[in-house]
Amino acid sequence: MKKWILAIALLATNAMAYEVHQENAATGVYIIDGDIPLLHPSQKFDFIQSNEDKLIVDTVDGVYDIWNKFDRMNLTYCVSDEFGKNKAATVAAFKQATKDWMEAANVRFEYVASEDDNCTTSNNNVMFNVAPAFGERYLARAFFPNYPREYRDVLVNDDSYEYNAKALAGFIRHELGHVLGFRHEHISKDSERVCDEDENFKPLTKYDSASVMHYPQCGGTGNIMNLAITEFDKEGAQVVYPF
Ligand SMILES: [Zn+2]
């Protein structure tokens, strides 16, 4: 098992620089690698390859950053009423994306609509909340399993709705990959290194350029209009969430 440290960086709609920036949202967290919130501005990440060449899993102190066997079957979420006219599209995108991950790995997401009118990071009746964002540099962003409840929100930026329903579901599939503990595939050494970051990067064997966790603009072969869970993604996901 190979392990390495990196300071990651950016799912920005256009900017590709690896840099930390503070999001506009009230949470005001710092974001690196486009869509990954930091618990504090100097946070560093570890990650580990789940299984040879399939997916890349976040780690904390050398341990997989994944949901325990109870919580993984209880990934409840609400979708904020504040989405307004975009709410139906958001609910639909999450319905599709959660279904796809539940078929790919032994996890269970559940939409709790009764919490939509109080769908904030203060709501402890759900595992995480989904809320709108405006004018951010990302299409959407999420969190990792080890994050405390106050950081467990998925924010979907307004410009995501300029894409069609299929593309939006793909963005959410990518973000839910982070929710499950998966890191960006384009940090692989074997990628074209378009979105490289620091010198602590250690080699991988192979990588999956079509992974749902790969930014297409970082040398990926996935389709930004339909980011899909690949067979390698499924195999990697089942290493940590086996049926
Ligand atoms: Zn991402």
PDB file of N, CA and C and ligand atoms in Angstrom, residues 11 33 35-36 174-175 178 184 186 213 215, ligand 1:
ATOM      1  N   LEU A  11     -12.636  21.718  -8.301  1.00  0.00           N
ATOM      2  CA  LEU A  11     -13.516  21.700  -9.469  1.00  0.00           C
ATOM      3  C   LEU A  11     -13.941  23.135  -9.730  1.00  0.00           C
ATOM      4  N   ASP A  33      -7.963  22.633  -4.157  1.00  0.00           N
ATOM      5  CA  ASP A  33      -8.250  21.737  -5.273  1.00  0.00           C
ATOM      6  C   ASP A  33      -9.675  21.926  -5.783  1.00  0.00           C
ATOM      7  N   ASP A  35     -12.714  22.097  -4.899  1.00  0.00           N
ATOM      8  CA  ASP A  35     -13.972  21.796  -4.211  1.00  0.00           C
ATOM      9  C   ASP A  35     -13.783  21.102  -2.873  1.00  0.00           C
ATOM     10  N   ILE A  36     -12.590  21.237  -2.294  1.00  0.00           N
ATOM     11  CA  ILE A  36     -12.348  20.545  -1.032  1.00  0.00           C
ATOM     12  C   ILE A  36     -12.148  21.546   0.093  1.00  0.00           C
ATOM     13  N   HIS A 174     -19.682  13.182  -8.407  1.00  0.00           N
ATOM     14  CA  HIS A 174     -18.311  13.514  -8.024  1.00  0.00           C
ATOM     15  C   HIS A 174     -18.252  13.959  -6.568  1.00  0.00           C
ATOM     16  N   GLU A 175     -19.131  14.866  -6.188  1.00  0.00           N
ATOM     17  CA  GLU A 175     -19.111  15.378  -4.808  1.00  0.00           C
ATOM     18  C   GLU A 175     -19.422  14.270  -3.804  1.00  0.00           C
ATOM     19  N   HIS A 178     -16.461  12.368  -2.793  1.00  0.00           N
ATOM     20  CA  HIS A 178     -15.734  12.977  -1.664  1.00  0.00           C
ATOM     21  C   HIS A 178     -16.424  12.640  -0.346  1.00  0.00           C
ATOM     22  N   HIS A 184      -9.384  13.131  -5.456  1.00  0.00           N
ATOM     23  CA  HIS A 184      -9.321  13.374  -6.898  1.00  0.00           C
ATOM     24  C   HIS A 184      -8.381  12.403  -7.590  1.00  0.00           C
ATOM     25  N   HIS A 186      -7.074  12.803 -10.447  1.00  0.00           N
ATOM     26  CA  HIS A 186      -6.026  13.481 -11.225  1.00  0.00           C
ATOM     27  C   HIS A 186      -4.795  13.827 -10.399  1.00  0.00           C
ATOM     28  N   MET A 213     -13.992  10.780 -10.204  1.00  0.00           N
ATOM     29  CA  MET A 213     -13.241  11.650  -9.310  1.00  0.00           C
ATOM     30  C   MET A 213     -12.130  12.416 -10.028  1.00  0.00           C
ATOM     31  N   TYR A 215     -11.067  15.457 -12.553  1.00  0.00           N
ATOM     32  CA  TYR A 215     -11.541  16.644 -13.253  1.00  0.00           C
ATOM     33  C   TYR A 215     -11.245  16.466 -14.740  1.00  0.00           C
TER      34      TYR A 215
HETATM   35 ZN    ZN B   1     -13.670  17.169  -6.218  1.00  0.00          ZN
END
